[in-house]
Amino acid sequence: MWKVWLITIPLILAMICAAVCVALWKNMSSYWAAETSAAQYVLDHTPISKLESYQVFTASGVEDVFKGTDTFNHAWYAFYIPTEGTCYSIEANKLVTQKQIADQMSKLHIHTQQCTIGYVTDQSAKFLHPTDDVVFEIHGTMKGKSTFVYLDAVTGRVLGKPTTID
């Protein structure tokens, strides 16, 4: 009898473990479905052949931002806009450098906490007017207050006035 229990108990535990793994896999795979679809669209419709990073930009609606390289190892940014079902791309060497961003922020006396790149849709372009529709959203502090400012990603000029949140 003890041989039956010795075989049955590990078998039951293995089945329970397998069921938990399948349930977790189904849950996680559906969680990343939108991002996976966006990544595949970017790979199919831009020069990017290898993805390196991913972030979300929310200043002009939710968009997926990917950084990657093409077959010649040139860096690119791609912006997938789910509401439009399309994407836009720009070569990274056309954008201002992190040093230029830091210089602009020091002129404004803003201590940078986060810098996010994004594509400005037609609706938001009415207010910001960037050169190639690509901006850096800078979140930082100025005089101890949380501050947001937008920079034209191509020219480095400040778009509008910094917005301070009390």
XYZ file of N, CA and C in Angstrom, residues 9-158:
450
model
N 1.167 10.331 -4.623
C 1.330 11.676 -4.059
C 2.245 12.548 -4.939
N 3.421 12.083 -5.358
C 4.238 12.920 -6.252
C 3.544 13.191 -7.593
N 2.789 12.220 -8.097
C 2.059 12.402 -9.346
C 1.001 13.489 -9.203
N 0.266 13.484 -8.103
C -0.753 14.513 -7.851
C -0.086 15.883 -7.703
N 1.016 15.951 -6.968
C 1.734 17.217 -6.803
C 2.262 17.739 -8.141
N 2.752 16.853 -8.992
C 3.235 17.260 -10.310
C 2.099 17.809 -11.168
N 0.920 17.181 -11.099
C -0.239 17.662 -11.861
C -0.694 19.029 -11.350
N -0.693 19.226 -10.051
C -1.069 20.526 -9.485
C -0.076 21.600 -9.920
N 1.201 21.282 -9.867
C 2.238 22.218 -10.291
C 2.080 22.568 -11.774
N 1.806 21.595 -12.598
C 1.602 21.833 -14.032
C 0.385 22.716 -14.270
N -0.692 22.497 -13.530
C -1.897 23.306 -13.676
C -1.637 24.761 -13.289
N -0.881 24.967 -12.217
C -0.536 26.330 -11.790
C 0.336 27.009 -12.846
N 1.301 26.295 -13.395
C 2.164 26.860 -14.433
C 1.375 27.251 -15.678
N 0.464 26.409 -16.108
C -0.365 26.709 -17.284
C -1.234 27.931 -17.016
N -1.835 28.021 -15.839
C -2.677 29.165 -15.501
C -1.868 30.459 -15.489
N -0.683 30.421 -14.901
C 0.175 31.610 -14.889
C 0.607 32.002 -16.295
N 0.949 31.020 -17.111
C 1.365 31.302 -18.484
C 0.246 31.960 -19.273
N -0.966 31.461 -19.146
C -2.102 32.049 -19.856
C -2.342 33.479 -19.384
N -2.208 33.712 -18.083
C -2.413 35.044 -17.534
C -1.338 36.010 -18.032
N -0.080 35.617 -17.996
C 1.014 36.487 -18.411
C 1.036 36.709 -19.913
N 0.736 35.700 -20.695
C 0.778 35.869 -22.142
C -0.301 36.832 -22.617
N -1.460 36.851 -21.988
C -2.494 37.800 -22.382
C -2.161 39.199 -21.898
N -1.391 39.307 -20.817
C -1.000 40.605 -20.283
C -0.102 41.361 -21.261
N 0.792 40.667 -21.937
C 1.731 41.298 -22.849
C 1.274 41.251 -24.311
N 0.048 40.860 -24.577
C -0.430 40.707 -25.954
C -0.365 42.020 -26.726
N -0.784 43.135 -26.121
C -0.783 44.431 -26.815
C 0.643 44.868 -27.141
N 1.552 44.715 -26.195
C 2.935 45.110 -26.420
C 3.606 44.224 -27.472
N 3.295 42.951 -27.438
C 3.846 42.018 -28.423
C 3.366 42.370 -29.821
N 2.089 42.700 -29.933
C 1.522 43.094 -31.218
C 2.163 44.387 -31.722
N 2.340 45.363 -30.831
C 2.969 46.633 -31.203
C 4.416 46.412 -31.646
N 5.135 45.576 -30.920
C 6.531 45.292 -31.272
C 6.627 44.638 -32.649
N 5.740 43.702 -32.934
C 5.764 43.045 -34.237
C 5.427 44.029 -35.355
N 4.474 44.935 -35.095
C 4.110 45.950 -36.092
C 5.315 46.847 -36.384
N 6.030 47.252 -35.345
C 7.223 48.095 -35.514
C 8.285 47.366 -36.321
N 8.520 46.096 -36.020
C 9.511 45.322 -36.763
C 9.133 45.172 -38.231
N 7.833 45.092 -38.505
C 7.353 44.909 -39.877
C 7.276 46.201 -40.681
N 7.140 47.374 -40.014
C 6.850 48.619 -40.727
C 7.871 49.740 -40.525
N 9.006 49.457 -39.926
C 10.049 50.473 -39.741
C 11.395 49.855 -40.113
N 12.440 50.663 -40.168
C 13.771 50.110 -40.455
C 14.332 49.244 -39.328
N 13.726 49.274 -38.152
C 14.239 48.529 -37.011
C 14.147 47.023 -37.261
N 15.286 46.345 -37.041
C 15.293 44.885 -37.172
C 15.562 44.192 -35.837
N 16.034 44.963 -34.838
C 16.299 44.402 -33.518
C 15.861 45.425 -32.464
N 14.967 45.020 -31.580
C 14.483 45.903 -30.525
C 15.424 45.862 -29.327
N 15.668 47.042 -28.734
C 16.565 47.130 -27.586
C 15.862 47.601 -26.321
N 14.877 48.483 -26.458
C 14.189 48.978 -25.260
C 12.753 49.344 -25.604
N 11.962 49.478 -24.535
C 10.539 49.772 -24.673
C 10.124 50.692 -23.531
N 9.278 51.664 -23.833
C 8.673 52.503 -22.804
C 7.326 52.996 -23.313
N 6.559 53.566 -22.421
C 5.254 54.104 -22.779
C 5.311 55.622 -22.653
N 4.785 56.315 -23.646
C 4.696 57.782 -23.648
C 3.230 58.148 -23.588
N 2.852 59.026 -22.655
C 1.429 59.324 -22.455
C 1.065 60.790 -22.634
N 1.993 61.636 -23.069
C 1.694 63.064 -23.160
C 0.633 63.382 -24.210
N 0.578 62.634 -25.285
C -0.423 62.897 -26.323
C -1.250 61.647 -26.585
N -1.640 60.977 -25.525
C -2.334 59.702 -25.630
C -1.316 58.597 -25.425
N -1.786 57.403 -25.201
C -0.875 56.286 -24.939
C -0.214 55.840 -26.239
N 1.115 55.741 -26.201
C 1.844 55.195 -27.346
C 3.015 54.366 -26.849
N 3.361 53.373 -27.637
C 4.474 52.484 -27.325
C 5.709 53.009 -28.041
N 6.785 53.212 -27.293
C 8.028 53.737 -27.853
C 9.086 52.641 -27.792
N 9.649 52.334 -28.953
C 10.679 51.309 -29.052
C 11.977 51.940 -29.545
N 13.082 51.488 -28.995
C 14.389 51.863 -29.523
C 15.017 50.575 -30.029
N 15.647 50.676 -31.190
C 16.272 49.501 -31.765
C 17.270 49.877 -32.828
N 17.788 48.870 -33.505
C 18.771 49.096 -34.560
C 18.309 48.450 -35.856
N 18.793 49.010 -36.966
C 18.496 48.421 -38.264
C 19.585 47.417 -38.618
N 19.548 46.887 -39.824
C 20.516 45.859 -40.214
C 21.938 46.410 -40.324
N 22.088 47.734 -40.418
C 23.413 48.353 -40.486
C 23.874 48.865 -39.120
N 23.150 48.480 -38.080
C 23.455 48.841 -36.692
C 23.292 50.339 -36.397
N 22.418 51.022 -37.141
C 22.077 52.411 -36.852
C 20.899 52.421 -35.871
N 20.960 53.295 -34.880
C 19.910 53.358 -33.857
C 18.700 54.138 -34.377
N 17.512 53.640 -34.029
C 16.244 54.257 -34.428
C 15.285 54.262 -33.246
N 14.342 55.200 -33.282
C 13.203 55.193 -32.380
C 11.954 54.970 -33.217
N 11.038 54.179 -32.699
C 9.755 53.952 -33.373
C 8.645 54.203 -32.357
N 7.594 54.843 -32.828
C 6.469 55.222 -31.970
C 5.201 54.584 -32.530
N 4.683 53.597 -31.824
C 3.458 52.917 -32.247
C 2.276 53.561 -31.534
N 1.298 54.016 -32.310
C 0.126 54.685 -31.748
C -1.071 53.759 -31.935
N -1.510 53.112 -30.846
C -2.572 52.104 -30.954
C -3.897 52.659 -31.478
N -4.235 53.897 -31.114
C -5.514 54.455 -31.558
C -5.549 54.663 -33.064
N -4.381 54.879 -33.675
C -4.300 55.057 -35.123
C -3.917 53.760 -35.834
N -3.371 52.808 -35.073
C -2.927 51.551 -35.672
C -1.763 51.737 -36.619
N -0.890 52.701 -36.318
C 0.253 52.986 -37.175
C 1.458 53.363 -36.332
N 2.607 53.481 -36.994
C 3.807 53.880 -36.264
C 4.626 54.856 -37.098
N 5.489 55.570 -36.404
C 6.392 56.540 -36.998
C 7.786 56.234 -36.481
N 8.800 56.561 -37.272
C 10.164 56.290 -36.826
C 11.078 57.451 -37.177
N 12.161 57.552 -36.414
C 13.172 58.576 -36.661
C 14.516 58.010 -36.256
N 15.536 58.344 -37.033
C 16.877 57.867 -36.718
C 17.383 58.603 -35.479
N 17.977 57.890 -34.554
C 18.392 58.457 -33.268
C 19.455 59.538 -33.418
N 20.289 59.464 -34.455
C 21.339 60.472 -34.598
C 20.795 61.835 -35.031
N 19.525 61.926 -35.366
C 18.901 63.209 -35.702
C 18.421 63.959 -34.457
N 18.486 63.292 -33.305
C 17.958 63.875 -32.071
C 19.063 64.520 -31.247
N 18.662 65.446 -30.387
C 19.626 66.090 -29.507
C 20.184 65.066 -28.527
N 21.370 65.354 -28.019
C 22.032 64.435 -27.093
C 21.562 64.677 -25.660
N 21.865 63.729 -24.798
C 21.524 63.877 -23.381
C 22.243 65.074 -22.774
N 23.446 65.373 -23.257
C 24.180 66.531 -22.753
C 23.453 67.819 -23.129
N 22.949 67.908 -24.344
C 22.202 69.100 -24.761
C 20.931 69.266 -23.924
N 20.285 68.158 -23.606
C 19.090 68.216 -22.759
C 19.473 68.719 -21.372
N 20.556 68.179 -20.825
C 21.011 68.594 -19.494
C 21.371 70.078 -19.480
N 22.001 70.564 -20.546
C 22.345 71.982 -20.634
C 21.089 72.856 -20.635
N 20.087 72.456 -21.404
C 18.824 73.209 -21.442
C 18.153 73.224 -20.073
N 18.168 72.092 -19.392
C 17.526 72.020 -18.082
C 18.275 72.866 -17.049
N 19.604 72.901 -17.144
C 20.357 73.723 -16.187
C 20.101 75.214 -16.436
N 19.898 75.617 -17.685
C 19.545 77.009 -17.985
C 18.208 77.383 -17.360
N 17.295 76.405 -17.283
C 15.969 76.649 -16.693
C 15.944 76.388 -15.186
N 17.080 75.949 -14.638
C 17.194 75.617 -13.208
C 16.266 74.468 -12.822
N 16.173 73.500 -13.714
C 15.356 72.310 -13.468
C 16.290 71.127 -13.238
N 16.076 70.404 -12.154
C 16.833 69.192 -11.849
C 16.045 68.009 -12.414
N 16.579 67.396 -13.454
C 15.886 66.335 -14.178
C 15.772 65.066 -13.343
N 14.560 64.492 -13.326
C 14.327 63.209 -12.674
C 14.031 62.125 -13.702
N 13.311 62.492 -14.769
C 12.954 61.511 -15.790
C 12.854 62.207 -17.142
N 13.347 61.532 -18.170
C 13.305 62.056 -19.536
C 12.685 60.978 -20.424
N 11.584 61.307 -21.077
C 10.874 60.353 -21.915
C 10.724 60.926 -23.315
N 10.957 60.111 -24.326
C 10.791 60.543 -25.709
C 9.441 60.068 -26.220
N 8.822 60.866 -27.082
C 7.536 60.473 -27.638
C 7.210 61.217 -28.913
N 6.246 60.701 -29.616
C 5.752 61.294 -30.855
C 4.521 62.129 -30.521
N 4.450 63.324 -31.063
C 3.320 64.208 -30.798
C 2.316 64.064 -31.932
N 1.114 63.638 -31.574
C 0.059 63.476 -32.571
C -0.449 64.838 -33.032
N -1.253 64.848 -34.090
C -1.764 66.098 -34.649
C -2.483 66.954 -33.619
N -3.241 66.321 -32.744
C -4.007 67.053 -31.736
C -3.081 67.822 -30.788
N -2.021 67.197 -30.307
C -1.092 67.846 -29.384
C -0.125 68.775 -30.111
N 0.124 68.544 -31.393
C 1.046 69.385 -32.151
C 0.544 70.814 -32.256
N -0.743 71.019 -32.089
C -1.299 72.384 -32.120
C -0.738 73.225 -30.985
N -0.405 72.585 -29.872
C 0.073 73.301 -28.698
C 1.599 73.332 -28.607
N 2.269 72.289 -29.065
C 3.703 72.177 -28.860
C 4.540 72.618 -30.059
N 4.133 72.340 -31.267
C 4.814 72.714 -32.508
C 6.264 72.220 -32.610
N 6.522 70.924 -32.445
C 7.892 70.434 -32.621
C 8.252 70.336 -34.104
N 9.544 70.309 -34.399
C 10.025 70.269 -35.777
C 9.589 68.997 -36.504
N 9.939 67.819 -35.965
C 9.608 66.541 -36.595
C 8.614 65.724 -35.778
N 7.772 66.369 -35.004
C 6.739 65.724 -34.182
C 7.295 64.838 -33.072
N 8.581 64.961 -32.752
C 9.179 64.159 -31.687
C 9.640 65.101 -30.575
N 9.270 64.761 -29.342
C 9.609 65.606 -28.198
C 10.211 64.773 -27.074
N 10.923 65.465 -26.204
C 11.342 64.895 -24.934
C 10.460 65.516 -23.862
N 9.844 64.678 -23.048
C 9.083 65.159 -21.900
C 10.009 65.019 -20.695
N 10.309 66.151 -20.089
C 11.220 66.168 -18.947
C 10.405 66.380 -17.686
N 10.571 65.493 -16.729
C 9.970 65.660 -15.408
C 11.112 65.909 -14.444
N 10.997 66.990 -13.686
C 12.040 67.313 -12.731
C 11.506 68.203 -11.632
N 12.420 68.852 -10.933
C 12.024 69.778 -9.874
C 12.666 71.133 -10.131
N 11.899 72.159 -9.818
C 12.375 73.529 -9.923
C 11.897 74.258 -8.666
N 12.838 74.747 -7.897
C 12.533 75.410 -6.619
C 11.725 74.494 -5.698
N 12.057 73.216 -5.720
C 11.410 72.250 -4.846
C 10.039 71.780 -5.301
N 9.577 72.238 -6.465
C 8.258 71.845 -6.964
C 8.408 70.951 -8.192
N 7.509 70.002 -8.318
C 7.497 69.102 -9.462
C 7.200 69.900 -10.730
N 8.012 69.696 -11.771
C 7.914 70.490 -12.988
C 7.980 69.599 -14.221
N 7.186 69.956 -15.240
C 7.225 69.284 -16.536
C 7.579 70.308 -17.597
N 8.422 69.908 -18.538
C 8.764 70.767 -19.668
C 8.977 69.870 -20.888
N 8.675 70.408 -22.064
C 8.846 69.669 -23.310
C 9.940 70.319 -24.142
N 10.809 69.469 -24.719
C 11.860 69.927 -25.611
C 11.641 69.334 -26.988
N 11.876 70.141 -28.013
C 11.882 69.630 -29.374
C 13.052 68.660 -29.468
N 12.789 67.427 -29.821
C 13.829 66.395 -29.819
C 14.859 66.586 -30.924
N 14.542 67.386 -31.948
C 15.476 67.602 -33.047
C 16.310 68.866 -32.819
N 15.665 69.949 -32.409
C 16.386 71.213 -32.245
C 16.846 71.468 -30.816
N 16.191 70.872 -29.842
C 16.535 71.089 -28.441
C 15.883 72.310 -27.823
N 15.055 73.023 -28.587
C 14.417 74.219 -28.018
C 13.271 73.825 -27.094
N 13.052 74.669 -26.100
C 11.982 74.445 -25.138
C 10.655 74.798 -25.794
